[in-house]
CSV table of C-alpha atoms in Angstrom, one decimal:
chain,number,residue,atom,x,y,z
A,1,MET,CA,24.5,3.3,-4.4
A,2,ASN,CA,27.1,0.7,-4.5
A,3,GLU,CA,26.9,-2.2,-1.7
A,4,ARG,CA,28.6,-5.4,-1.0
A,5,PRO,CA,26.2,-8.4,-2.3
A,6,ALA,CA,24.4,-10.3,0.4
A,7,ALA,CA,24.8,-14.0,1.1
A,8,PRO,CA,23.0,-15.9,-2.0
A,9,GLU,CA,19.9,-17.1,-0.1
A,10,PRO,CA,16.9,-17.6,-2.3
A,11,GLY,CA,14.1,-16.9,0.7
A,12,LEU,CA,10.7,-18.1,0.6
A,13,VAL,CA,9.1,-15.8,-2.0
A,14,SER,CA,9.3,-16.6,-5.8
A,15,GLY,CA,7.2,-15.9,-8.8
A,16,ARG,CA,4.3,-13.6,-8.9
A,17,GLN,CA,1.9,-14.1,-5.8
A,18,HIS,CA,-1.7,-13.8,-7.4
A,19,ALA,CA,-3.3,-14.1,-4.2
A,20,LEU,CA,-1.7,-10.8,-3.2
A,21,ASP,CA,-3.3,-9.3,-6.0
A,22,GLY,CA,-6.6,-10.4,-5.1
A,23,LEU,CA,-6.2,-9.3,-1.6
A,24,ARG,CA,-5.6,-5.6,-3.0
A,25,THR,CA,-8.9,-6.0,-5.0
A,26,VAL,CA,-10.7,-6.8,-1.6
A,27,ALA,CA,-9.0,-4.0,0.3
A,28,VAL,CA,-10.1,-1.5,-2.2
A,29,ALA,CA,-13.6,-2.8,-2.4
A,30,GLY,CA,-13.5,-2.3,1.7
A,31,VAL,CA,-12.3,1.4,1.2
A,32,PHE,CA,-15.0,2.1,-1.3
A,33,LEU,CA,-17.9,0.6,0.8
A,34,PHE,CA,-16.5,2.7,3.7
A,35,HIS,CA,-16.7,5.9,1.8
A,36,THR,CA,-20.1,5.1,0.2
A,37,VAL,CA,-22.2,3.1,2.5
A,38,THR,CA,-20.4,3.5,5.7
A,39,GLY,CA,-23.3,2.3,7.7
A,40,PHE,CA,-23.0,-1.3,6.0
A,41,ALA,CA,-19.3,-1.2,6.2
A,42,PRO,CA,-18.0,1.1,9.3
A,43,GLY,CA,-14.8,-0.8,9.2
A,44,GLY,CA,-14.0,-0.7,5.7
A,45,SER,CA,-11.0,1.7,5.9
A,46,ILE,CA,-9.1,-1.3,7.5
A,47,GLY,CA,-8.4,-1.8,3.8
A,48,VAL,CA,-6.0,1.2,4.2
A,49,ASP,CA,-4.1,-0.6,6.8
A,50,VAL,CA,-3.7,-3.8,4.4
A,51,PHE,CA,-2.4,-1.3,2.0
A,52,PHE,CA,0.2,0.0,4.0
A,53,THR,CA,1.4,-3.5,5.4
A,54,LEU,CA,1.2,-5.2,1.8
A,55,SER,CA,3.1,-2.1,0.5
A,56,GLY,CA,6.1,-2.5,2.9
A,57,PHE,CA,6.2,-6.1,2.3
A,58,VAL,CA,6.4,-5.6,-1.5
A,59,ILE,CA,8.7,-2.7,-1.9
A,60,THR,CA,11.2,-4.5,0.5
A,61,LEU,CA,11.3,-7.7,-1.5
A,62,LEU,CA,11.6,-5.7,-4.7
A,63,ILE,CA,14.6,-3.9,-3.0
A,64,MET,CA,16.1,-7.5,-2.0
A,65,LYS,CA,15.4,-8.9,-5.3
A,66,GLU,CA,17.7,-6.3,-7.2
A,67,TYR,CA,20.2,-6.3,-4.1
A,68,ARG,CA,20.9,-9.9,-4.1
A,69,SER,CA,21.1,-10.1,-7.9
A,70,THR,CA,23.7,-7.3,-8.4
A,71,GLY,CA,25.1,-6.5,-4.9
A,72,ARG,CA,23.5,-2.9,-5.0
A,73,LEU,CA,20.5,-0.9,-5.6
A,74,ARG,CA,20.4,1.9,-8.2
A,75,VAL,CA,18.5,4.2,-6.0
A,76,GLY,CA,17.9,6.8,-8.8
A,77,VAL,CA,16.4,4.0,-11.0
A,78,PHE,CA,14.4,2.8,-8.1
A,79,TYR,CA,12.8,6.3,-7.5
A,80,ALA,CA,12.4,6.9,-11.3
A,81,LYS,CA,10.7,3.5,-11.8
A,82,ARG,CA,8.3,4.2,-8.8
A,83,LEU,CA,7.4,7.5,-10.2
A,84,ALA,CA,6.6,6.3,-13.4
A,85,ARG,CA,4.2,3.7,-12.1
A,86,LEU,CA,2.3,6.2,-9.6
A,87,TRP,CA,2.6,9.8,-10.8
A,88,PRO,CA,1.0,9.8,-14.3
A,89,ALA,CA,-2.4,8.4,-13.3
A,90,LEU,CA,-2.5,10.7,-10.3
A,91,LEU,CA,-1.7,13.8,-12.5
A,92,VAL,CA,-4.3,12.8,-14.8
A,93,LEU,CA,-6.8,12.6,-12.0
A,94,CYS,CA,-6.0,15.9,-10.6
A,95,ALA,CA,-6.2,17.7,-13.9
A,96,VAL,CA,-9.7,16.0,-15.0
A,97,VAL,CA,-11.2,16.8,-11.5
A,98,VAL,CA,-9.9,20.5,-11.6
A,99,MET,CA,-10.9,21.1,-15.1
A,100,VAL,CA,-14.5,19.6,-14.6
A,101,GLY,CA,-14.7,21.5,-11.5
A,102,LEU,CA,-14.1,24.8,-13.2
A,103,ILE,CA,-16.5,24.1,-15.9
A,104,PHE,CA,-19.0,23.1,-13.4
A,105,PRO,CA,-18.2,24.9,-10.1
A,106,SER,CA,-21.4,23.5,-8.4
A,107,SER,CA,-20.3,20.0,-9.0
A,108,GLY,CA,-18.9,17.5,-6.4
A,109,TRP,CA,-15.7,18.4,-8.3
A,110,GLY,CA,-15.8,22.2,-7.8
A,111,GLY,CA,-13.1,24.2,-5.9
A,112,GLN,CA,-10.5,21.4,-6.1
A,113,GLY,CA,-7.7,23.7,-7.6
A,114,ALA,CA,-6.3,24.3,-4.4
A,115,ASN,CA,-6.4,20.5,-3.1
A,116,ALA,CA,-4.7,19.2,-6.5
A,117,ILE,CA,-1.6,20.8,-5.3
A,118,PRO,CA,-1.0,18.8,-2.1
A,119,ALA,CA,-2.5,15.5,-3.9
A,120,SER,CA,0.1,15.9,-7.1
A,121,ALA,CA,2.9,16.7,-4.6
A,122,TYR,CA,2.3,13.8,-2.2
A,123,VAL,CA,1.7,15.9,0.8
A,124,MET,CA,-2.0,15.6,1.0
A,125,ASN,CA,-1.4,13.4,4.4
A,126,LEU,CA,0.1,16.9,6.0
A,127,ALA,CA,-2.6,18.9,4.2
A,128,ASN,CA,-5.3,16.8,5.8
A,129,TYR,CA,-4.3,17.5,9.3
A,130,GLY,CA,-3.7,21.3,8.7
A,131,ALA,CA,0.1,21.4,8.3
A,132,PHE,CA,-0.5,24.0,5.7
A,133,GLY,CA,-3.1,26.2,7.2
A,134,SER,CA,-6.7,24.9,7.5
A,135,SER,CA,-7.3,21.0,7.0
A,136,THR,CA,-8.3,19.9,3.7
A,137,GLY,CA,-10.0,16.5,4.7
A,138,GLY,CA,-13.1,15.4,3.1
A,139,ASN,CA,-12.5,16.6,-0.3
A,140,ALA,CA,-12.5,14.7,-3.6
A,141,LEU,CA,-8.5,14.3,-3.5
A,142,SER,CA,-8.1,14.0,0.1
A,143,PRO,CA,-7.9,9.9,0.0
A,144,THR,CA,-4.6,10.7,-1.8
A,145,TRP,CA,-3.2,10.9,1.6
A,146,THR,CA,-2.4,7.2,1.6
A,147,LEU,CA,-0.2,7.6,-1.6
A,148,ALA,CA,1.5,10.6,0.3
A,149,VAL,CA,2.4,8.2,3.2
A,150,GLU,CA,3.8,5.7,1.2
A,151,GLU,CA,5.8,8.1,-1.0
A,152,GLN,CA,7.3,9.7,2.1
A,153,PHE,CA,8.3,6.4,3.5
A,154,TYR,CA,9.8,5.4,0.0
A,155,LEU,CA,12.2,8.4,0.4
A,156,VAL,CA,13.7,7.1,3.6
A,157,TRP,CA,13.4,3.2,3.7
A,158,PRO,CA,15.5,2.2,0.6
A,159,VAL,CA,18.4,4.0,1.8
A,160,LEU,CA,18.1,3.1,5.3
A,161,LEU,CA,17.8,-0.8,4.4
A,162,LEU,CA,20.9,-0.6,2.2
A,163,LEU,CA,22.9,1.1,5.0
A,164,MET,CA,21.7,-1.7,7.4
A,165,LEU,CA,22.5,-4.4,5.0
A,166,ARG,CA,26.0,-2.9,4.8
A,167,PHE,CA,26.7,-3.8,8.2
A,168,TRP,CA,24.5,-6.6,9.3
A,169,LYS,CA,23.0,-9.8,7.8
A,170,VAL,CA,19.3,-9.8,6.5
A,171,ARG,CA,18.0,-11.8,9.7
A,172,ALA,CA,19.6,-9.1,11.9
A,173,VAL,CA,18.2,-6.4,9.9
A,174,ALA,CA,14.8,-7.9,10.2
A,175,TRP,CA,15.0,-7.6,13.9
A,176,ILE,CA,16.1,-4.1,13.8
A,177,THR,CA,13.2,-3.4,11.6
A,178,ALA,CA,10.8,-4.8,14.2
A,179,VAL,CA,12.4,-2.5,16.9
A,180,LEU,CA,11.9,0.6,14.6
A,181,ALA,CA,8.1,-0.5,14.4
A,182,ALA,CA,8.0,-0.6,17.9
A,183,GLY,CA,9.5,2.8,18.4
A,184,PHE,CA,6.7,4.3,16.3
A,185,LEU,CA,4.4,2.7,18.3
A,186,VAL,CA,5.6,4.5,21.2
A,187,GLU,CA,5.8,7.7,19.5
A,188,ARG,CA,1.9,7.3,18.7
A,189,PHE,CA,1.4,6.5,22.4
A,190,LEU,CA,3.3,9.9,23.3
A,191,LEU,CA,1.1,11.9,20.7
A,192,VAL,CA,-2.2,10.5,22.1
A,193,SER,CA,-1.3,11.0,25.7
A,194,GLY,CA,-0.5,14.7,24.8
A,195,GLY,CA,-3.8,15.0,23.4
A,196,ALA,CA,-2.9,15.0,19.5
A,197,PRO,CA,-6.1,15.4,17.4
A,198,LEU,CA,-7.3,12.6,15.3
A,199,ALA,CA,-6.4,14.2,11.9
A,200,ARG,CA,-2.7,14.0,13.3
A,201,LEU,CA,-3.1,10.4,14.4
A,202,TYR,CA,-4.7,9.4,11.3
A,203,ASN,CA,-2.7,11.1,8.5
A,204,GLY,CA,0.7,11.5,9.9
A,205,PRO,CA,3.5,9.6,8.2
A,206,ASP,CA,5.1,8.6,11.7
A,207,THR,CA,1.8,7.4,12.8
A,208,ARG,CA,1.6,4.9,10.0
A,209,ALA,CA,5.3,4.0,9.8
A,210,ASP,CA,5.0,1.1,12.0
A,211,GLN,CA,2.3,-0.5,9.4
A,212,LEU,CA,4.6,-0.2,6.8
A,213,LEU,CA,7.6,-1.3,8.8
A,214,LEU,CA,5.9,-4.4,10.0
A,215,GLY,CA,5.3,-5.1,6.4
A,216,CYS,CA,9.2,-4.6,5.6
A,217,THR,CA,10.0,-6.9,8.7
A,218,MET,CA,8.0,-9.7,7.5
A,219,ALA,CA,9.6,-9.5,3.9
A,220,LEU,CA,13.1,-9.5,5.5
A,221,VAL,CA,12.0,-12.5,7.5
A,222,PHE,CA,10.9,-14.2,4.4
A,223,ALA,CA,14.1,-13.3,2.6
A,224,SER,CA,16.3,-14.7,5.2
A,225,VAL,CA,14.6,-18.2,5.6
A,226,ARG,CA,15.5,-21.0,3.4
A,227,PRO,CA,12.9,-23.0,1.8
A,228,GLY,CA,12.7,-26.3,3.6
A,229,SER,CA,14.3,-25.4,6.7
A,230,ARG,CA,12.9,-25.8,10.4
A,231,ALA,CA,12.1,-22.0,10.3
A,232,HIS,CA,10.2,-22.5,7.2
A,233,GLY,CA,8.2,-25.3,8.7
A,234,SER,CA,7.4,-23.2,11.8
A,235,LEU,CA,6.2,-20.5,9.7
A,236,GLN,CA,4.1,-22.6,7.8
A,237,ALA,CA,2.5,-24.1,10.9
A,238,GLY,CA,1.8,-20.7,12.3
A,239,ALA,CA,0.4,-19.6,8.8
A,240,ARG,CA,-2.0,-22.7,8.9
A,241,TRP,CA,-4.1,-21.4,11.6
A,242,GLY,CA,-3.1,-17.8,12.0
A,243,GLY,CA,-3.9,-16.6,8.5
A,244,PRO,CA,-7.4,-17.8,8.5
A,245,ALA,CA,-8.0,-16.5,11.9
A,246,ALA,CA,-6.8,-13.0,11.1
A,247,GLY,CA,-8.6,-12.9,7.9
A,248,LEU,CA,-12.0,-13.8,9.5
A,249,ALA,CA,-11.1,-11.2,12.4
A,250,LEU,CA,-10.5,-8.5,9.8
A,251,VAL,CA,-13.6,-9.6,7.6
A,252,VAL,CA,-15.9,-9.1,11.0
A,253,ALA,CA,-14.2,-6.0,11.7
A,254,VAL,CA,-14.9,-4.3,8.3
A,255,PHE,CA,-18.7,-4.8,8.8
A,256,THR,CA,-19.0,-4.2,12.5
A,257,PHE,CA,-16.2,-2.0,13.7
A,258,LYS,CA,-16.1,1.6,13.9
A,259,GLU,CA,-13.0,3.6,14.9
A,260,PRO,CA,-13.3,5.8,17.7
A,261,ASP,CA,-13.4,9.4,17.0
A,262,LYS,CA,-14.4,10.8,20.3
A,263,PRO,CA,-11.8,11.7,23.1
A,264,GLY,CA,-11.9,8.9,26.0
A,265,LEU,CA,-10.3,5.8,27.1
A,266,TRP,CA,-11.3,3.7,24.0
A,267,PHE,CA,-10.0,6.5,21.7
A,268,ASP,CA,-6.5,6.4,23.8
A,269,VAL,CA,-6.2,2.6,23.5
A,270,PHE,CA,-7.3,2.2,19.8
A,271,TRP,CA,-5.2,5.0,18.4
A,272,THR,CA,-2.3,3.8,20.4
A,273,ALA,CA,-2.1,0.1,19.7
A,274,GLY,CA,-4.8,0.0,17.1
A,275,PRO,CA,-2.9,0.6,13.9
A,276,THR,CA,-0.3,-1.9,14.9
A,277,ALA,CA,-2.7,-4.6,15.7
A,278,LEU,CA,-4.4,-4.1,12.2
A,279,ALA,CA,-0.7,-4.3,10.6
A,280,LEU,CA,-0.1,-7.5,12.3
A,281,LEU,CA,-3.3,-9.2,11.4
A,282,ALA,CA,-2.8,-8.0,7.7
A,283,GLY,CA,0.8,-9.4,7.9
A,284,LEU,CA,-0.5,-12.8,9.3
A,285,VAL,CA,-3.0,-12.9,6.3
A,286,ILE,CA,-0.3,-11.8,3.5
A,287,GLY,CA,2.3,-14.3,5.2
A,288,SER,CA,-0.4,-17.2,5.2
A,289,LEU,CA,-1.2,-16.4,1.6
A,290,VAL,CA,2.3,-16.6,0.3
A,291,LEU,CA,3.4,-19.6,2.5
A,292,ARG,CA,0.2,-21.6,1.8
A,293,PRO,CA,-0.4,-21.1,-2.1
A,294,ALA,CA,-2.6,-24.0,-2.3
A,295,GLY,CA,-4.9,-23.0,0.6
A,296,LEU,CA,-8.5,-22.1,0.2
A,297,ALA,CA,-7.8,-18.3,0.6
A,298,SER,CA,-5.0,-18.2,-1.7
A,299,ARG,CA,-7.0,-20.3,-4.4
A,300,VAL,CA,-9.9,-17.8,-4.0
A,301,LEU,CA,-8.0,-14.5,-4.1
A,302,SER,CA,-5.9,-15.9,-7.2
A,303,HIS,CA,-8.9,-16.4,-9.1
A,304,PRO,CA,-8.6,-14.1,-12.2
A,305,TRP,CA,-11.8,-12.4,-11.4
A,306,LEU,CA,-10.1,-10.8,-8.3
A,307,ALA,CA,-6.2,-11.0,-9.1
A,308,ASN,CA,-6.5,-9.2,-12.5
A,309,LEU,CA,-8.3,-6.4,-11.0
A,310,GLY,CA,-6.0,-6.1,-8.4
A,311,ARG,CA,-3.2,-6.3,-10.5
A,312,ASP,CA,-4.4,-3.8,-13.4
A,313,LEU,CA,-7.0,-1.8,-11.9
A,314,SER,CA,-6.7,-1.8,-8.1
A,315,TYR,CA,-4.5,1.5,-7.9
A,316,ALA,CA,-6.5,3.7,-10.4
A,317,ALA,CA,-9.9,2.4,-8.7
A,318,TYR,CA,-8.4,3.9,-5.5
A,319,LEU,CA,-7.6,7.1,-7.0
A,320,TRP,CA,-11.1,7.5,-8.7
A,321,HIS,CA,-13.7,6.1,-6.2
A,322,MET,CA,-14.0,9.2,-4.1
A,323,PRO,CA,-14.2,11.8,-6.9
A,324,VAL,CA,-16.9,9.6,-8.9
A,325,TYR,CA,-19.1,9.1,-5.8
A,326,LEU,CA,-18.9,12.7,-5.0
A,327,LEU,CA,-19.7,13.8,-8.6
A,328,LEU,CA,-22.8,11.3,-8.3
A,329,LEU,CA,-23.9,12.4,-4.8
A,330,PRO,CA,-26.0,15.4,-5.5
A,331,LEU,CA,-27.2,14.1,-8.9
A,332,ILE,CA,-28.7,10.9,-7.7
A,333,PRO,CA,-30.6,10.8,-4.6
A,334,LEU,CA,-31.1,7.0,-4.4
A,335,PRO,CA,-28.3,5.2,-2.4
A,336,TRP,CA,-29.3,1.9,-4.0
A,337,VAL,CA,-28.6,3.3,-7.6
A,338,ARG,CA,-25.8,5.8,-6.7
A,339,VAL,CA,-23.8,3.2,-5.0
A,340,PRO,CA,-23.6,0.5,-7.8
A,341,LEU,CA,-23.4,3.3,-10.5
A,342,ALA,CA,-20.4,4.5,-8.7
A,343,ALA,CA,-18.9,1.3,-8.7
A,344,ALA,CA,-19.3,0.8,-12.3
A,345,LEU,CA,-18.0,4.0,-13.2
A,346,THR,CA,-15.0,3.8,-10.9
A,347,VAL,CA,-14.1,0.5,-12.7
A,348,ALA,CA,-14.4,2.1,-16.1
A,349,MET,CA,-12.3,4.9,-15.0
A,350,ALA,CA,-9.5,2.7,-13.9
A,351,TYR,CA,-9.8,0.8,-16.9
A,352,LEU,CA,-9.2,3.8,-19.2
A,353,SER,CA,-6.5,5.0,-16.5
A,354,PHE,CA,-4.6,1.6,-16.9
A,355,ARG,CA,-5.0,1.2,-20.5
A,356,PHE,CA,-4.1,4.7,-21.7
A,357,VAL,CA,-2.0,6.2,-19.2
A,358,GLU,CA,-0.4,3.5,-16.7
A,359,ARG,CA,0.6,0.8,-19.1
A,360,PRO,CA,2.1,2.7,-21.8
A,361,ILE,CA,4.3,4.9,-19.3
A,362,ARG,CA,5.4,1.8,-17.4
A,363,GLN,CA,6.3,-0.1,-20.5
A,364,TRP,CA,8.3,3.2,-21.7
A,365,ALA,CA,9.8,3.6,-18.2
A,366,SER,CA,10.8,-0.4,-18.3
A,367,ARG,CA,12.4,0.0,-21.6
A,368,LYS,CA,14.5,2.9,-20.6
A,369,LEU,CA,15.5,2.0,-17.1
A,370,ASP,CA,15.6,-1.7,-16.9
A,371,PRO,CA,19.0,-1.9,-18.7
A,372,ALA,CA,20.4,0.1,-16.3
A,373,ILE,CA,20.1,-3.0,-13.7
A,374,VAL,CA,22.6,-5.3,-15.1
A,375,ARG,CA,22.3,-8.8,-13.4
A,376,PRO,CA,25.7,-10.9,-13.1
A,377,ALA,CA,25.6,-14.0,-15.3
A,378,GLN,CA,27.1,-16.0,-12.6
A,379,GLU,CA,24.4,-15.3,-10.1
A,380,PRO,CA,20.9,-16.8,-11.3
A,381,VAL,CA,18.3,-15.0,-9.1
A,382,ARG,CA,14.8,-16.4,-8.6
A,383,GLU,CA,12.2,-13.9,-9.7
A,384,LEU,CA,10.5,-12.0,-6.9
A,385,GLU,CA,7.6,-10.4,-9.0
A,386,LEU,CA,4.7,-9.3,-6.6
A,387,ALA,CA,1.4,-7.4,-6.7
A,388,GLY,CA,1.5,-4.1,-5.2
A,389,ARG,CA,1.0,-0.4,-5.6
A,390,THR,CA,4.7,0.1,-5.6
C-alpha cells in the first residue's frame, strides 16, 4: 500500500524500551494470580487492560517506524510477520491440549476439541459470549479471547491509520484517534443501557477498542512531538507525577478491586467508563516509563529478571497459564502447592515454546520478510524497537 512519506520527525521513542518488557511480565503475573488465587488478587485481570493499551501503543509505533523510513507500509508483510510471531505458539498449544484431552478425557484438558477451533481462528472472544451458539467461557483455551480482540483490531487499524496519514498530519491523526476511542466509549454506554450481558461487554472487539485506541493515540502523540520541545517538557512534567500515581492506583486495584458482575448502578457505571479509565491509567504508566527511563519504576522494570521474561516468555506464559492450572487443579488439592507448581510449569512451558517454536519461526520469517522492506539510504531512521505481544 503506497503512501506519501510523512515529515521526517524522529519522535520521542527510540531504541528498545526494556521497562515495557518488564511491565508485560508484571501484567502476566497479575492475570496468573487472578486465575489461580482470585481472592488474593481479585483485580488481577487489570493485566488484560494493560495488555490492550500497550499493544495499541507498540503496534502503532511499529507502523510509524516503517511508514517514516519508506513512505509506506507493506500491509501483506506486516500481517505475515504478525502471524509468524503469534500463530505457531497458539497452534502448538491447541494441538497439545486437544491431544492430551483425547488421551485423558477426565483431565482438565478433556473435551477441548471444539474450543480449539475458535481459539486457533482468533474468534474466541466471540465464542465466549455465545456468538456461535452457547458460551464457551471458562475453558482451558478461553483466555485466548484477548489474542482474538487484538488480531481483529490489527485487521482494521493499519489500513485505517495509513488512510488517515494520507490526508492529515500525525498530530491531527492523534486527535482523530482519540475521538474514535471516545466513540467506542459512547457505544459501550449504549450497550450497558440496553442491558447487554457481562460476557458481551467483557469480550467484545468493540467494547475493548477504546483501550487499544488510547494506546494508539499515545503512540501518535509521541511520534509527533520533537525531543526537547515545549510539548516534550510538558509531557515529562506530567509523567513525573502522573505515572507513579497511576501505577500505584493499578497495583492497589489488583489486590483490592473486584469487577462488578451483578446488575446494578455500580455495574452500569463501571462497565461504561471502567475500561477507559483503566486504559488511561495504563497509558500514564507506559508514557512515564518511556519519558523517564532513569526513573525508579523504569529501572526496576528494566532489570533483566523482569525485562527478559517479558521479552521472551510473556506471550507463551499467558497462553499456557490457564491450561496448566486446570490440569493441576484436580490432581493437587493443596493451593499452596498447586499455585507455585503451576507457576513453575507455566514458565517451563513458555520457555519450551519460545526456544523451539517462537524463536525459530520468527527468525525464519525475518529472513524471508525483512528484505521486502527497503529503507531509502537518504533517510536515516532512529530504531523504534519495542516490547510487546505484537
